[in-house]
Structure formats: structure tokens, C-alpha cells
Coordinates of N, CA and C in Angstrom, one line a residue:
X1 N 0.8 -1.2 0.0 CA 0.0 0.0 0.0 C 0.9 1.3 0.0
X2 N 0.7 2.2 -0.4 CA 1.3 3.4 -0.6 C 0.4 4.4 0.1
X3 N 1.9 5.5 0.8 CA 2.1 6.3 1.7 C 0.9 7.2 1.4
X4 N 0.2 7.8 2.0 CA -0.8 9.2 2.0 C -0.3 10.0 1.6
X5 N -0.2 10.6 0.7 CA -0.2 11.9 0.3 C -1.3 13.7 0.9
X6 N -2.2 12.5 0.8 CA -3.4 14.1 1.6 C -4.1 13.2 2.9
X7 N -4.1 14.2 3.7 CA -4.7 13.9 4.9 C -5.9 14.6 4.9
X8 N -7.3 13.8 5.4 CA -8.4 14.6 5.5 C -8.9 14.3 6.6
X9 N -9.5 15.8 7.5 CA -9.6 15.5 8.7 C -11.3 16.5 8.5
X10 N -12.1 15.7 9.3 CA -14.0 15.8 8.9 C -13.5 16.4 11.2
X11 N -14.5 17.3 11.2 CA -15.0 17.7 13.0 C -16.1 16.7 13.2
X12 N -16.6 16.2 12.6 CA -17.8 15.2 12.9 C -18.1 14.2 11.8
X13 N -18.7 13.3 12.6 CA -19.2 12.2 11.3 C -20.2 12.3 10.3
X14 N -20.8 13.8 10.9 CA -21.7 14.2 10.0 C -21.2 14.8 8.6
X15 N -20.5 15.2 8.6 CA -19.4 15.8 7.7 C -19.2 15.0 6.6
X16 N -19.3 13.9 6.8 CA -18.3 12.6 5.7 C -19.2 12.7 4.5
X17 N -20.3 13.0 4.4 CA -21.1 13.0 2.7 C -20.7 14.2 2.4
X18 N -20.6 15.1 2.9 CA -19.7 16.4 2.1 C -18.2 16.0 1.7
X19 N -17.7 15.7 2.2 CA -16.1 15.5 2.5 C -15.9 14.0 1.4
X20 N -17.0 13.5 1.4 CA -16.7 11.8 0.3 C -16.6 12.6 -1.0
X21 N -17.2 14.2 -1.7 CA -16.7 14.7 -2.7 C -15.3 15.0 -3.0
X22 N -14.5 15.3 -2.1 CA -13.1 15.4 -1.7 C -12.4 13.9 -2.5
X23 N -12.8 13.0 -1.5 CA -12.4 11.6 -1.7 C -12.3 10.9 -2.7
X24 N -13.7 11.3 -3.1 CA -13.8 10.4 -4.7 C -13.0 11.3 -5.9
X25 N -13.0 12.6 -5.4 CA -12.0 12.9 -6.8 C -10.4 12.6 -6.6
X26 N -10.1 12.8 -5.3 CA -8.6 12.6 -5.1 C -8.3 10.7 -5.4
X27 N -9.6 10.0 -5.2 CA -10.2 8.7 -6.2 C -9.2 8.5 -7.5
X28 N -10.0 9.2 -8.3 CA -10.1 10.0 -10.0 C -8.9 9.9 -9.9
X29 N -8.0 10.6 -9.5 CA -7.0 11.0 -9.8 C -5.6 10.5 -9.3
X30 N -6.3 8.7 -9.0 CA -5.0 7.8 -8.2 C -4.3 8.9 -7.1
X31 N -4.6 9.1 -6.6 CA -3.9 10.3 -5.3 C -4.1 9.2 -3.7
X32 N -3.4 8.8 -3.1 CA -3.6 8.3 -1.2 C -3.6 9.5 -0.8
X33 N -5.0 8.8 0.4 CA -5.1 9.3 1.1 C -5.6 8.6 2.5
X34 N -5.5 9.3 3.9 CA -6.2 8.8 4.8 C -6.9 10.1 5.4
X35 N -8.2 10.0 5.7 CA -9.2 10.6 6.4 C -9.7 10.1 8.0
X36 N -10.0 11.1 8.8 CA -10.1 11.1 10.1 C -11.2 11.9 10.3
X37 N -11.6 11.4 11.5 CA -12.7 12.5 11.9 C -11.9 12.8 13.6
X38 N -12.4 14.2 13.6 CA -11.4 14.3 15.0 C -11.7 16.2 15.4
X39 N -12.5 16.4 15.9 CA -12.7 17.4 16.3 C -11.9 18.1 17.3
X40 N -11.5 19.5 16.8 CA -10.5 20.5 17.3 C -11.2 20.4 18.8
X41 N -12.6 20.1 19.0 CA -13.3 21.4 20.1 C -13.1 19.7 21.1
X42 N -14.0 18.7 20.5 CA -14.1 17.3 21.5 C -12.7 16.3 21.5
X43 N -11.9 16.8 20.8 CA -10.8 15.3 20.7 C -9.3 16.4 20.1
X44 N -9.4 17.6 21.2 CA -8.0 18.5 20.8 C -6.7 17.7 20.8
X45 N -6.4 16.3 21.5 CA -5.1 15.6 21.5 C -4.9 14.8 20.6
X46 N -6.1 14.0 19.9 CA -6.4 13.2 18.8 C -6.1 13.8 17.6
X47 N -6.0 15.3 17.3 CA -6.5 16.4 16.6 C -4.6 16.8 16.4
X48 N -4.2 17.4 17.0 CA -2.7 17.5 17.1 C -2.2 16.0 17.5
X49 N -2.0 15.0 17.8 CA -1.6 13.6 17.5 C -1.4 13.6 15.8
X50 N -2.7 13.1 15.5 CA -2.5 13.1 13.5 C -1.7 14.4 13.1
X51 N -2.0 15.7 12.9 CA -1.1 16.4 12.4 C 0.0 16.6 13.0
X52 N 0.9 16.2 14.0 CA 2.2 16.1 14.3 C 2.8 14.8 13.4
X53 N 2.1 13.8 13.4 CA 2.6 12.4 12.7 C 2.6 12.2 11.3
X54 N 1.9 13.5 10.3 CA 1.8 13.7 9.0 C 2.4 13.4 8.4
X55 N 3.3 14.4 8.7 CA 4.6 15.0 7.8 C 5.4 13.7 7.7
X56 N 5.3 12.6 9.3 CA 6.1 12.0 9.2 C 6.2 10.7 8.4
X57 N 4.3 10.5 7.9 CA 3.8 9.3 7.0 C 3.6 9.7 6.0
X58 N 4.6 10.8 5.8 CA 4.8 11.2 4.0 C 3.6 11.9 3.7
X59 N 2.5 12.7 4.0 CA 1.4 13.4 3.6 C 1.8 14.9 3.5
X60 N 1.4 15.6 2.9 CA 2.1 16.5 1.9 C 0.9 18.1 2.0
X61 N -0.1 17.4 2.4 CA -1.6 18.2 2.2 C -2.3 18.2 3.3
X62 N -2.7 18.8 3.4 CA -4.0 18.1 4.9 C -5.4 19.2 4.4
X63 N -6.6 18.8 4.6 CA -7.5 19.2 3.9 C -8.9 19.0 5.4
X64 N -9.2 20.3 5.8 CA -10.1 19.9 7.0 C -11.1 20.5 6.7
X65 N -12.3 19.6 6.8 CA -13.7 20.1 6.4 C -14.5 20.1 8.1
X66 N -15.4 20.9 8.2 CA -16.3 21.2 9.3 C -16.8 22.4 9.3
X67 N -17.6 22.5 9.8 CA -19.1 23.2 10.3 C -19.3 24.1 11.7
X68 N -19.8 25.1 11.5 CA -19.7 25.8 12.8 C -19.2 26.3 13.3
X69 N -17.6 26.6 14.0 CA -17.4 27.3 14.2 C -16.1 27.0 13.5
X70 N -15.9 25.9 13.5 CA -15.0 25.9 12.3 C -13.5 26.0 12.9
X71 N -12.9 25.6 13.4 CA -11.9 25.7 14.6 C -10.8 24.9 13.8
X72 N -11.4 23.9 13.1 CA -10.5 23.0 12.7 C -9.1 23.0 11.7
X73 N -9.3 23.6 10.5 CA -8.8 24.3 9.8 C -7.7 25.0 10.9
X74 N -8.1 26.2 11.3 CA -6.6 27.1 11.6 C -6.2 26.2 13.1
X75 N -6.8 25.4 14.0 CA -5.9 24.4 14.9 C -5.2 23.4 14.1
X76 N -5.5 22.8 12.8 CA -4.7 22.0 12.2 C -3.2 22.9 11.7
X77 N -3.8 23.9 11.6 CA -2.7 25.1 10.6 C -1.8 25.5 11.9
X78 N -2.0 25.8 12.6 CA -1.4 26.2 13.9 C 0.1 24.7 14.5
X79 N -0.2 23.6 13.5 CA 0.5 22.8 14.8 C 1.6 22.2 13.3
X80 N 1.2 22.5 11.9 CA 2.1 22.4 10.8 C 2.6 23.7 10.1
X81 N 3.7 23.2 9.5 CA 4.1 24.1 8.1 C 3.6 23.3 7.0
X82 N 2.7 22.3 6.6 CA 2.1 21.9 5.1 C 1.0 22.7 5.4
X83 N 0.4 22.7 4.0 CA -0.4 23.5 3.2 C -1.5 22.9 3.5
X84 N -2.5 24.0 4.2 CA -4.1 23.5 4.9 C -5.1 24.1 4.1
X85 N -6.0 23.3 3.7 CA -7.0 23.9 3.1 C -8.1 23.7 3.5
X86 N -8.8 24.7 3.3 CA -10.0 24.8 5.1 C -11.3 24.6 3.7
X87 N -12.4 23.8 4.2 CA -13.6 23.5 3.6 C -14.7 23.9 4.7
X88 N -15.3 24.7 4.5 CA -16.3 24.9 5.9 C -17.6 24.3 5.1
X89 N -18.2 23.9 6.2 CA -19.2 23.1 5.8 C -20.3 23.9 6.5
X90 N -22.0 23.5 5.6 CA -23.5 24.2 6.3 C -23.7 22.9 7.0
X91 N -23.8 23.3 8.3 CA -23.5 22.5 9.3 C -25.0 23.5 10.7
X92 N -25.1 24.7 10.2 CA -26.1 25.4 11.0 C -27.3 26.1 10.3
X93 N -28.1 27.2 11.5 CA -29.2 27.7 10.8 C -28.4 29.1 10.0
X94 N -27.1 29.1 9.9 CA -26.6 30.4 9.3 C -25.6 29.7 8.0
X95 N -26.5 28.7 7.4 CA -26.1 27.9 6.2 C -24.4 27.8 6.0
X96 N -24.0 27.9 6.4 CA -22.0 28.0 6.6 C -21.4 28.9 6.2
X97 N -22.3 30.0 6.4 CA -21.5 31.6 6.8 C -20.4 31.3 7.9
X98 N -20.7 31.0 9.0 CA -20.1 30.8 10.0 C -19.2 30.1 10.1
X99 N -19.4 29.4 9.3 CA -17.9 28.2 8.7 C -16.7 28.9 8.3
X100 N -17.7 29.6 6.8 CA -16.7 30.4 6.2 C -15.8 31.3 7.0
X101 N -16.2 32.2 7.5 CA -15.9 33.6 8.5 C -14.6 32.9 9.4
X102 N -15.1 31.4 10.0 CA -13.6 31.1 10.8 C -13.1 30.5 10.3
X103 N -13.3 29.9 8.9 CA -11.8 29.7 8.3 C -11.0 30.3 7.2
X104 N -12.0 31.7 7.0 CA -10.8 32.5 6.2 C -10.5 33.5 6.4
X105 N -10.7 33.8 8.0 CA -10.2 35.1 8.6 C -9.1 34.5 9.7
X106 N -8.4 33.8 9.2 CA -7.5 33.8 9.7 C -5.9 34.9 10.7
X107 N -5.3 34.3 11.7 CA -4.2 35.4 11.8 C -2.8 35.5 10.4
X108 N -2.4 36.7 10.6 CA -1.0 36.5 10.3 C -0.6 35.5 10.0
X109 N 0.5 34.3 9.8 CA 1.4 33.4 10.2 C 0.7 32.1 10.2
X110 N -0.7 32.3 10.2 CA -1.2 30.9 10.0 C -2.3 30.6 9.0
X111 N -1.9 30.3 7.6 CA -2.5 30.9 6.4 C -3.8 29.1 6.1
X112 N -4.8 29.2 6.2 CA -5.7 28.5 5.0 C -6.0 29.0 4.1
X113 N -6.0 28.2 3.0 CA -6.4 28.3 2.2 C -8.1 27.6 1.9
X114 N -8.7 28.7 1.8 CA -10.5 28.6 2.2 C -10.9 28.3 0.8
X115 N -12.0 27.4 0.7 CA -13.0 27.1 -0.4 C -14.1 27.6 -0.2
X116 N -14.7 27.0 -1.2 CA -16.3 27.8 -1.1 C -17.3 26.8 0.3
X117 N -18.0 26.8 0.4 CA -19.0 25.8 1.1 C -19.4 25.3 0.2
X118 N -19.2 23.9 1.3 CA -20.2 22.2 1.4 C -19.6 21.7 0.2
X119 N -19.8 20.9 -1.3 CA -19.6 20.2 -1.9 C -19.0 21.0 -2.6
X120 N -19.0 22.0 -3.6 CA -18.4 22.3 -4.1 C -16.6 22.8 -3.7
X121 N -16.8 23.2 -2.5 CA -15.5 23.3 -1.6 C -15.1 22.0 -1.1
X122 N -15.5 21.1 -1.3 CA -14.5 19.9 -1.0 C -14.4 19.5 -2.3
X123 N -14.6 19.6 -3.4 CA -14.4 18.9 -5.2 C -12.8 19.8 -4.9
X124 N -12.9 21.2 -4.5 CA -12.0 22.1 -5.4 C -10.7 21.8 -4.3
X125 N -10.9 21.7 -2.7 CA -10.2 21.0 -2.2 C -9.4 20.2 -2.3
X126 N -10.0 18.8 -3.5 CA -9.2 18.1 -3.8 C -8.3 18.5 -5.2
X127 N -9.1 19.4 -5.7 CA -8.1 20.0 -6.9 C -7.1 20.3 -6.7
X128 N -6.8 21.6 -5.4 CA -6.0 22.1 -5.1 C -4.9 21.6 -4.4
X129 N -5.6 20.9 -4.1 CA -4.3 19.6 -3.7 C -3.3 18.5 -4.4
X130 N -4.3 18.5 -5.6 CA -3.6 18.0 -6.9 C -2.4 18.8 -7.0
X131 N -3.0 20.0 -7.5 CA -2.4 20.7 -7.9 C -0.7 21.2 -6.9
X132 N -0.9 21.0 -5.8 CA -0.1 21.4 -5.0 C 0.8 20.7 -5.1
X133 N 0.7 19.2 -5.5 CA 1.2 18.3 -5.5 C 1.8 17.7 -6.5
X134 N 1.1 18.7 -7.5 CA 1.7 18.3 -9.0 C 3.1 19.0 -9.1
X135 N 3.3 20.2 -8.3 CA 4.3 20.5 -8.4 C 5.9 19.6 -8.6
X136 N 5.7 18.9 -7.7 CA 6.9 17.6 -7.3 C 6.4 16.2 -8.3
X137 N 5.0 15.9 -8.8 CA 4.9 14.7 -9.2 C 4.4 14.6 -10.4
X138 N 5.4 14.2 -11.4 CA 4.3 14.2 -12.7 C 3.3 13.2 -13.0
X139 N 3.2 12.2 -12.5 CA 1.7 11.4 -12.6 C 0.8 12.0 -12.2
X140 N 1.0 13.1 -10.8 CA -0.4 13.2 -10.8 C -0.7 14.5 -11.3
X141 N 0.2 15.3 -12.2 CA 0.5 16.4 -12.8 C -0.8 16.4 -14.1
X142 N -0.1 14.6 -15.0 CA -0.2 14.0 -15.9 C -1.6 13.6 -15.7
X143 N -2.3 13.2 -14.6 CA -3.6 12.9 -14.5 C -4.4 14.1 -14.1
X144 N -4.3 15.2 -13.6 CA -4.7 17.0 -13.7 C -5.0 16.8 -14.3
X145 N -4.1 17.3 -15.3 CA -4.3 17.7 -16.8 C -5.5 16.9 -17.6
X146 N -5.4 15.5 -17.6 CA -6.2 14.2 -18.1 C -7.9 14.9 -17.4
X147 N -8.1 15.2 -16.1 CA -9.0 15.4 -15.8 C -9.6 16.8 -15.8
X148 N -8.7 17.8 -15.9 CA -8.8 19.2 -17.0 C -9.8 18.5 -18.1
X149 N -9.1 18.4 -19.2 CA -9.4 17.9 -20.6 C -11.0 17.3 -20.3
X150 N -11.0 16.6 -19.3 CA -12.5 15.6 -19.8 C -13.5 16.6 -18.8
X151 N -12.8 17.3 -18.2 CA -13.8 18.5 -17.4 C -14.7 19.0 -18.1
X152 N -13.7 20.0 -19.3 CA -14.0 21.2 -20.1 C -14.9 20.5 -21.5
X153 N -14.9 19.4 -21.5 CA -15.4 18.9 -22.5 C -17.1 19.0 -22.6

């Protein structure tokens, strides 16, 4: 089996049908991964555990989807230097405004990179991770592109 390349971390298990749009494209595009559920607010040691041990199981990305207040994203970003990409999810009665707001008003020094909400922010999620990743890899550079092409078509 081969190393993870993206790490996806869901604040609840409610999350996972948003977040399976993530999966199945990084799917598409032969990309490892391993996904967690692990909330910043209920399981803060479980939560910093996986992202201290990342870097060191070869994962390259980390990609955190949740709802609400949305904590998860900049606590994941706070404890690495890889590249976090924050998916807030409608998770309330303020459809994932609230999501949005805490994960792309971030501080200074601790940068996500925010999607749109719910499904569409977890598709582009996984794009962007492609893409981040294509930098260093040309298969999955080589399958981008492949899934460009049949995009636009």
C-alpha cells in the first residue's frame, strides 16, 4: 500500500457526505489518502496527534472540512508548516457563513487556504491539492491535466 499523500480531517461524522466529494475525486486521480474525523473542540489531543505524525507518514496536504465554528482548519494550521486547506461546511441555521468567517479570517502566520461551502469546496479542495502536488509529481501532474481535458469537454 502506498504512503498518504493528503490527509483529510471531517470535526464530525456528519461531515463525511460532504467531504466523500473530496475523496472520490482525489479517487479519480490515483492520489492516497487517509481521512479522520477528529474534532478541534471534543478530541483537541487526537486532533494534534494526527497532524504532528503527518509530515512524518509522507502526507504532503491536509484538507479539513467542518461546520460551525469551524476551529479546525486554523488548529490543524497552527500545529504544521504543510499546506491546509480549510472547507467549511452548512452545518447550521446560518447555512456555513459561520464556517466560512472562521476559516478565512485567519491570523497573520497561520495561512488556510478557504473554499467555497459544502460540496463544491470539498471537489476544489481536492483539486487544489492536486495541484499542489503536482508540483513535485508528474503522474499526478499528468492525470490534472487528463481530468482538465474531460472537465472542459
Amino acid at each position: 500500500m502506498k504512503k498518504p499523500l493528503v490527509g483529510i480531517l471531517m470535526g464530525s461524522e456528519t461531515d463525511r457526505e460532504v467531504m466523500q466529494e473530496t475523496v472520490k475525486l482525489l479517487e479519480r486521480l490515483n492520489i492516497e489518502y487517509e481521512m479522520i474525523v477528529s474534532s478541534a473542540h471534543r478530541q483537541p489531543q487526537k486532533t494534534r496527534k494526527f497532524v504532528r505524525q503527518a509530515e512524518r507518514k509522507g502526507i504532503k496536504v491536509l484538507i479539513c472540512g467542518a461546520g460551525m465554528a469551524a476551529h479546525l482548519a486554523g488548529v490543524v494550521a497552527g500545529e504544521t508548516i504543510l499546506p491546509v486547506i480549510g472547507v467549511p461546511l452548512s452545518t447550521s441555521s446560518l447555512g456555513g457563513m459561520d464556517s466560512l468567517l472562521s476559516i478565512v479570517q485567519m491570523p497573520a502566520g497561520v495561512p488556510v487556504a478557504t473554499m467555497a461551502i459544502g460540496s463544491s469546496g470539498a471537489r476544489n479542495a481536492a483539486i487544489l491539492a492536486a495541484e499542489i502536488l503536482a508540483l513535485q509529481d508528474e503522474r499526478i501532474r499528468d492525470a490534472l491535466k487528463r481530468y482538465r481535458k474531460e472537465w472542459t469537454k
